[in-house]
Every structure is written in C-alpha cells, then in structure tokens.
Short mmCIF file of C-alpha atoms in Angstrom, two decimals:
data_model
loop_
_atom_site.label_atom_id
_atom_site.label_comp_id
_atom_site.label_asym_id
_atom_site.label_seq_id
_atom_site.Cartn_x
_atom_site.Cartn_y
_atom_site.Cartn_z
CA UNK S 1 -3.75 14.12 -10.59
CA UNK S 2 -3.60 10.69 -9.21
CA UNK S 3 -1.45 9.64 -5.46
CA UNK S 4 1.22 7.37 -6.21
CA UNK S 5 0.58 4.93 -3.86
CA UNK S 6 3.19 2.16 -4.63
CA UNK S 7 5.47 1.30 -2.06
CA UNK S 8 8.58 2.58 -2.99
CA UNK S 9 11.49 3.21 -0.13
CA UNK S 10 11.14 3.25 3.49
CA UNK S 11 11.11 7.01 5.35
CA UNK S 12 10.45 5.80 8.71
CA UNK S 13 10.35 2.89 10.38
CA UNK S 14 9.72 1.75 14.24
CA UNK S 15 11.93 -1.41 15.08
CA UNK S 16 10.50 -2.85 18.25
CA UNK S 17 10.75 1.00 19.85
CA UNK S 18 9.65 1.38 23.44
CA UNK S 19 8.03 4.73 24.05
CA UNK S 20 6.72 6.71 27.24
CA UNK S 21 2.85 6.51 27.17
CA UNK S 22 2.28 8.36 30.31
CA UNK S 23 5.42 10.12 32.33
CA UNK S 24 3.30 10.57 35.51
CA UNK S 25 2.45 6.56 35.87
CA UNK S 26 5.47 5.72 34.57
CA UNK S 27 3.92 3.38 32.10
CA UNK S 28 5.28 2.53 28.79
CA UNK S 29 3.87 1.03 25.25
CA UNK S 30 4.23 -2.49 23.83
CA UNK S 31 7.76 -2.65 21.88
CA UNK S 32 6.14 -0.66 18.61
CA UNK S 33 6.94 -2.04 15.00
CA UNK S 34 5.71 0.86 11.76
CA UNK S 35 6.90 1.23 8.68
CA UNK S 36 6.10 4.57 6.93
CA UNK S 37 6.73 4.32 3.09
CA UNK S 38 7.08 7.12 0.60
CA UNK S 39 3.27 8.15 -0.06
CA UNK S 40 2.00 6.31 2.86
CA UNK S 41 -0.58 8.77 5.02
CA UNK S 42 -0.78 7.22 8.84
CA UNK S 43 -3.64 9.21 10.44
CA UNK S 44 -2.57 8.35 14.43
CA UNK S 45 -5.01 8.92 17.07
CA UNK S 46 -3.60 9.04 20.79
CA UNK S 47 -5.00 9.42 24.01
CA UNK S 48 -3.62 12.62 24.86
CA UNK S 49 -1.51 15.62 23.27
CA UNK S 50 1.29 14.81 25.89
CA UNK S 51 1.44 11.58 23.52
CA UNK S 52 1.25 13.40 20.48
CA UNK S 53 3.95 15.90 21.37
CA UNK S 54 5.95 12.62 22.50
CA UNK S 55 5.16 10.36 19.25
CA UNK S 56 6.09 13.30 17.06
CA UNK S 57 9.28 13.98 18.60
CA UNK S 58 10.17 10.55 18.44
CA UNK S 59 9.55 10.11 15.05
CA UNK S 60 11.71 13.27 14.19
CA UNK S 61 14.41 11.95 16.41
CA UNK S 62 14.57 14.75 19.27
CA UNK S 63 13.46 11.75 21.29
CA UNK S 64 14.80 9.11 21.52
CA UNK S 65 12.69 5.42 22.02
CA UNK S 66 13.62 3.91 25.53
CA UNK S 67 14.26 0.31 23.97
CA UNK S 68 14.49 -0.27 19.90
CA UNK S 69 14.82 2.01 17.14
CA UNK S 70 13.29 4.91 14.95
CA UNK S 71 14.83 5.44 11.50
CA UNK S 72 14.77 8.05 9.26
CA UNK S 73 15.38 6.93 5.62
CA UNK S 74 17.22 4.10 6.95
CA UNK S 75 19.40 6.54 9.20
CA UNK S 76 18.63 5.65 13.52
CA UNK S 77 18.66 8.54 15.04
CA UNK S 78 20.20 7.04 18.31
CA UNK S 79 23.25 6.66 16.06
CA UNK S 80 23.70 9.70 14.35
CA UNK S 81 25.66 12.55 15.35
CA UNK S 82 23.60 16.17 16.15
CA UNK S 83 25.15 17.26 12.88
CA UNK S 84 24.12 15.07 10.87
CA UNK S 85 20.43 14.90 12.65
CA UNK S 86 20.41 18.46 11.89
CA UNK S 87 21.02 18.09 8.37
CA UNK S 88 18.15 15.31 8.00
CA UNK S 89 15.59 17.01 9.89
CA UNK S 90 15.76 19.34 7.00
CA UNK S 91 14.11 16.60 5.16
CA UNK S 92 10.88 16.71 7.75
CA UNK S 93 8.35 18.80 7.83
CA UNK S 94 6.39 19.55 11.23
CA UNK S 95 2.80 21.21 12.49
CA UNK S 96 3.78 21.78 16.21
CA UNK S 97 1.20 21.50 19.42
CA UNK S 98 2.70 24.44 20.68
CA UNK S 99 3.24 26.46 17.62
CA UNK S 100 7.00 26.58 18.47
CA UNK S 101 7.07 30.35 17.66
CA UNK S 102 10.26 32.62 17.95
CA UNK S 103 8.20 35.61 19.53
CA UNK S 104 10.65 37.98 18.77
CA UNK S 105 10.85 37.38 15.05
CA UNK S 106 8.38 37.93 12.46
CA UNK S 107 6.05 35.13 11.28
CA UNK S 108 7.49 35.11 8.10
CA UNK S 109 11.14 34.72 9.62
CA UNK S 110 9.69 31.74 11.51
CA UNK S 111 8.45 30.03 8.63
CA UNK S 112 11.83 30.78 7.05
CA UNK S 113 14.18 29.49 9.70
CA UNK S 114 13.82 25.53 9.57
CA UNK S 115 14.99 26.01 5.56
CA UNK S 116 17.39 28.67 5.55
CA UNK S 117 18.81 26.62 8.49
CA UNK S 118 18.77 23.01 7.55
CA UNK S 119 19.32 23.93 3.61
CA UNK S 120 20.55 25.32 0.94
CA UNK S 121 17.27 26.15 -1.11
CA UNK S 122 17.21 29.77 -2.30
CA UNK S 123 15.71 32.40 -0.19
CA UNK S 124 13.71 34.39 -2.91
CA UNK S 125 12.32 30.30 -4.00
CA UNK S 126 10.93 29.97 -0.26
CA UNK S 127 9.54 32.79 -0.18
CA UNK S 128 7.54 32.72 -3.61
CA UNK S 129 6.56 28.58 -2.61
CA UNK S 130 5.55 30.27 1.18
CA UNK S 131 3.56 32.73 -0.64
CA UNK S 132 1.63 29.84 -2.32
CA UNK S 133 1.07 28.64 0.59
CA UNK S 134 -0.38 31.27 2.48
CA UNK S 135 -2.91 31.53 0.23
CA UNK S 136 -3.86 28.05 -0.40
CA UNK S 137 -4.35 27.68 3.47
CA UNK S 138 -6.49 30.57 3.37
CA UNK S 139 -4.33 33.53 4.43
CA UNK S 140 -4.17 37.27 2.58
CA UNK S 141 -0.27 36.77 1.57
CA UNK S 142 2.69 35.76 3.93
CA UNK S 143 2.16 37.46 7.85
CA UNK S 144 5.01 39.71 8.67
CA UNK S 145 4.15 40.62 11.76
CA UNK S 146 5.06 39.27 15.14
CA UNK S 147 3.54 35.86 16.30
CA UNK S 148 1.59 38.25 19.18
CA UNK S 149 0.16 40.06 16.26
CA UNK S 150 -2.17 37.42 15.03
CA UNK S 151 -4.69 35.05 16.16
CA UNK S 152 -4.02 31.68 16.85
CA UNK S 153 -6.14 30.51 13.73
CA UNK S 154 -4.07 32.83 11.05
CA UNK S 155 -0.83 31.44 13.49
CA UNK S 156 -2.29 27.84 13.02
CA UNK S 157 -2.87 28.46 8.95
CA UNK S 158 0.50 29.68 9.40
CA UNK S 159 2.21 26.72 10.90
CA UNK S 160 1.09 24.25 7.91
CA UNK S 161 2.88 26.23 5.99
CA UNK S 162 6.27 26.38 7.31
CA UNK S 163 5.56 22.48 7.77
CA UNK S 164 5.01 21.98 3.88
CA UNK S 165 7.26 24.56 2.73
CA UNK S 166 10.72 23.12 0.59
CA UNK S 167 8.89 19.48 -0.02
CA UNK S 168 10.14 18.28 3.21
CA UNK S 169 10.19 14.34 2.59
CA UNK S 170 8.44 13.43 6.22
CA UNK S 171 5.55 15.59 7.52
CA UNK S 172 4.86 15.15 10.99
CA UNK S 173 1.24 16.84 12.03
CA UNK S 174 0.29 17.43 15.66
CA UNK S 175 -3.61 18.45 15.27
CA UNK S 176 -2.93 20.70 11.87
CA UNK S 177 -6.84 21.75 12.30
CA UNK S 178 -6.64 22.63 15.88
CA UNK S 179 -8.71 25.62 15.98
CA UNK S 180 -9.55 26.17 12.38
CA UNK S 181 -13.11 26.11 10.84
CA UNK S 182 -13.96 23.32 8.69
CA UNK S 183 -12.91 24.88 4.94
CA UNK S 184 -9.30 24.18 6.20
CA UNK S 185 -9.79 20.86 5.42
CA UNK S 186 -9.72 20.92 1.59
CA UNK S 187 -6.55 22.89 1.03
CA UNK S 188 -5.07 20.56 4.07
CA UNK S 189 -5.94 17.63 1.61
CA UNK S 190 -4.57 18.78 -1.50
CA UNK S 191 -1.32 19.94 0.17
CA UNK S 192 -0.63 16.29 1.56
CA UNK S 193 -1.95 14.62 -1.78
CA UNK S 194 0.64 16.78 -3.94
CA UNK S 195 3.48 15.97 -0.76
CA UNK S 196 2.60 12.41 -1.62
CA UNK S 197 2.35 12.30 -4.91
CA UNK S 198 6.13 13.82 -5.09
CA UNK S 199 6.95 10.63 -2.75
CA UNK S 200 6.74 12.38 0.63
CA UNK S 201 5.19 10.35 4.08
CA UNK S 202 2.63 11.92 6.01
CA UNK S 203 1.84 10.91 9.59
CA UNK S 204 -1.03 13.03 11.09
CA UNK S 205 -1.31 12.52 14.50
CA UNK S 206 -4.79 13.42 16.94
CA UNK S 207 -7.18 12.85 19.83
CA UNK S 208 -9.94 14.24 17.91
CA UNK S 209 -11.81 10.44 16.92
CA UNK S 210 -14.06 12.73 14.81
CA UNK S 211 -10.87 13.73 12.78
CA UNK S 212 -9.76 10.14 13.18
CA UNK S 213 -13.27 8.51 11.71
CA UNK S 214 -13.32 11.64 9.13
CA UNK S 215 -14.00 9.41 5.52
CA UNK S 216 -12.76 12.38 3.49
CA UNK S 217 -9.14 12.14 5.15
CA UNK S 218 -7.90 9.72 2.93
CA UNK S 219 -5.53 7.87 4.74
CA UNK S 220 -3.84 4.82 4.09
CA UNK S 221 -3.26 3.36 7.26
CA UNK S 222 -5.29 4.00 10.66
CA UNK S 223 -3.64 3.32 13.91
CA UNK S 224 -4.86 4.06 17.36
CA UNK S 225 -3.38 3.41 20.81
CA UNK S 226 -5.34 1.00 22.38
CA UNK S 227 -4.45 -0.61 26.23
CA UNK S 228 -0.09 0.14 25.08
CA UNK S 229 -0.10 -0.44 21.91
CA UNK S 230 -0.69 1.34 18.53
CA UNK S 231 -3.75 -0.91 16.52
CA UNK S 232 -4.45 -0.81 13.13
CA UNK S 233 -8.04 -0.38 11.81
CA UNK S 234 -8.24 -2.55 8.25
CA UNK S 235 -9.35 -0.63 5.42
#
C-alpha cells in the first residue's frame, strides 16, 4: 500500500511563532514559520528533551508561542476557548516524555481516557483497535495492570498505542523508541505509514541524531534546531 503524499489541507502550521529555547538563559528561537500537511512526516531533532516537551506542547496548543501563532487545522489555539481546545485535541495523537501515566488507573484505562474523553467513538471499537495495537507494537494483548506493574519498555510500547489509537489526525512523538530495542522500529513505521496514508501528520520529535540520520525513517521533511532556529536538511 502506497503513502499518499500529495499535499492536501493544512493540520498545522507555525506563523512567525516565538518559542522558549532555553527557560534558564532566557533565550528564545528565531520567529518559526512550518507548515505540516496531511501525510507530511517532520522528523525534528532538538537540543534537549526540555525542548521537545516544549515544541510538542506547543504544537498541541497547551502552550502557547510567546509572539505569532500555532494552528491546528486552521483553528489558533491562542484564540480558542478550553472547550473547544478540548474537543480538537481529540483529533491529536501524542507519545509523551514523561509517559503522562494516571498511576492509579490501569494501563488500559489510560490508553482509554484521551478517547472516551475527547470523543464519541464506541468503547468496545477502542478497545478491539487498542488490542491491534498492542500486538503490532509487540505486546501479549492490552496491559491491565497498574502503570507500576510494568516496565518502562512494555509502558513505552504502551504509550504508542494510546497515541495511535481512534486515527487521531496529528501525532505528536516525543522519542517513541526511548528505551525500546531496535525491532520496535518496523511496527513504529507501518503504524505512521497507514496514519498517513488515511491523511494524518506526523511530527516525530528527538535528540537522538542517530534516530535523526536513520535512512529507514522515511520522513518527508528534516528539521533541526540549529543557533535559534529550526533548519531544514533538503532531501
């Protein structure tokens, strides 16, 4: 099955946004101009995960830029309301730093939450797509125990699943292989060619400049932050 790569609409753009590069200096980047289109795959290499965590949250509009804009299918977030920002983010898709786990609630209800939250899809539908998942990323079925119950690599395997789960139209991921042996790679792959090919953006975001020279990540575009400003490597 072939990527559509023709441009088709917009999913995110950066309009001359302004964005903290390093909160302890104080310093800032150039004024920042992207546009992500639907089956575009940005593979973003920073400096450090501070400026991954940063970048990511900008892009799904818990940040906001200090000068400019970020839009989200032609929606800037600095002008919606949190209800409607809500509602979009349902739309985005999201492999956290962190892993952003409710340690109270089963891994299962994690991966759960951002859908049953943000949409309407069908519970018994999420959980036979998050079943698919789990397996394709190389987990025995979908973990219902507690986040402290598993290692960080089945918790990892676990977080690109709730991040592709109900064909979110944006995926943002913070170091997706952080921790995982090689053979992650492949399913990884097919899971963002099938989100593209369905006319989903991916924007994979890293420090790793093995990950970012990797040939078999088939990326699009290739930016990197070099002396304030993101720089794009021609293909």
């Amino acid at each position: 099955m072939s990527v559509v790569l023709e441009k088709q609409r917009t999913i995110l753009r950066y309009q001359d946004a302004v964005l903290t590069t390093d909160p302890y200096a104080r310093t800032v980047s150039e004024a920042l101009n992207l546009e992500v289109c639907a089956g575009d795959f940005f593979l973003i290499r920073l400096e450090r995960f501070d400026q991954i965590a940063s970048f990511a949250n900008v892009c799904a509009g818990t940040i906001l830029p200090l000068s400019g804009s970020v839009a989200f299918l032609g929606k800037d977030w600095g002008n919606l309301s949190p209800e409607v920002a809500n509602a979009l983010r349902g739309r985005t898709g999201h492999v956290f730093l962190t892993g952003n786990w409710i340690r109270n609630l089963s891994v299962v209800e994690n991966i759960l939450i951002p859908q049953l939250y943000h949409t309407r899809n069908p519970k018994i539908q999420l959980l036979d797509q998050a079943g698919f998942l789990a397996e394709s990323f190389g987990l025995p079925g979908l973990p219902g125990g507690l986040p402290g119950d598993f290692t960080a690599a089945d918790l990892q395997r676990a977080a690109c699943v709730r991040a592709f789960l109900g064909q979110p139209l944006l995926l943002l991921l913070q170091e997706p292989t952080q921790g995982l042996e090689p053979d992650i790679l492949a399913p990884l792959i097919q899971a963002i060619r099938d989100a593209r090919y369905r006319g989903a953006a991916v924007v994979w975001m890293t420090k790793d400049k093995n990950i970012w020279n990797d040939a078999t990540l088939p990326a699009t575009h290739r930016y990197q932050l070099v002396a304030r400003n993101l720089m794009e490597e021609k293909l």
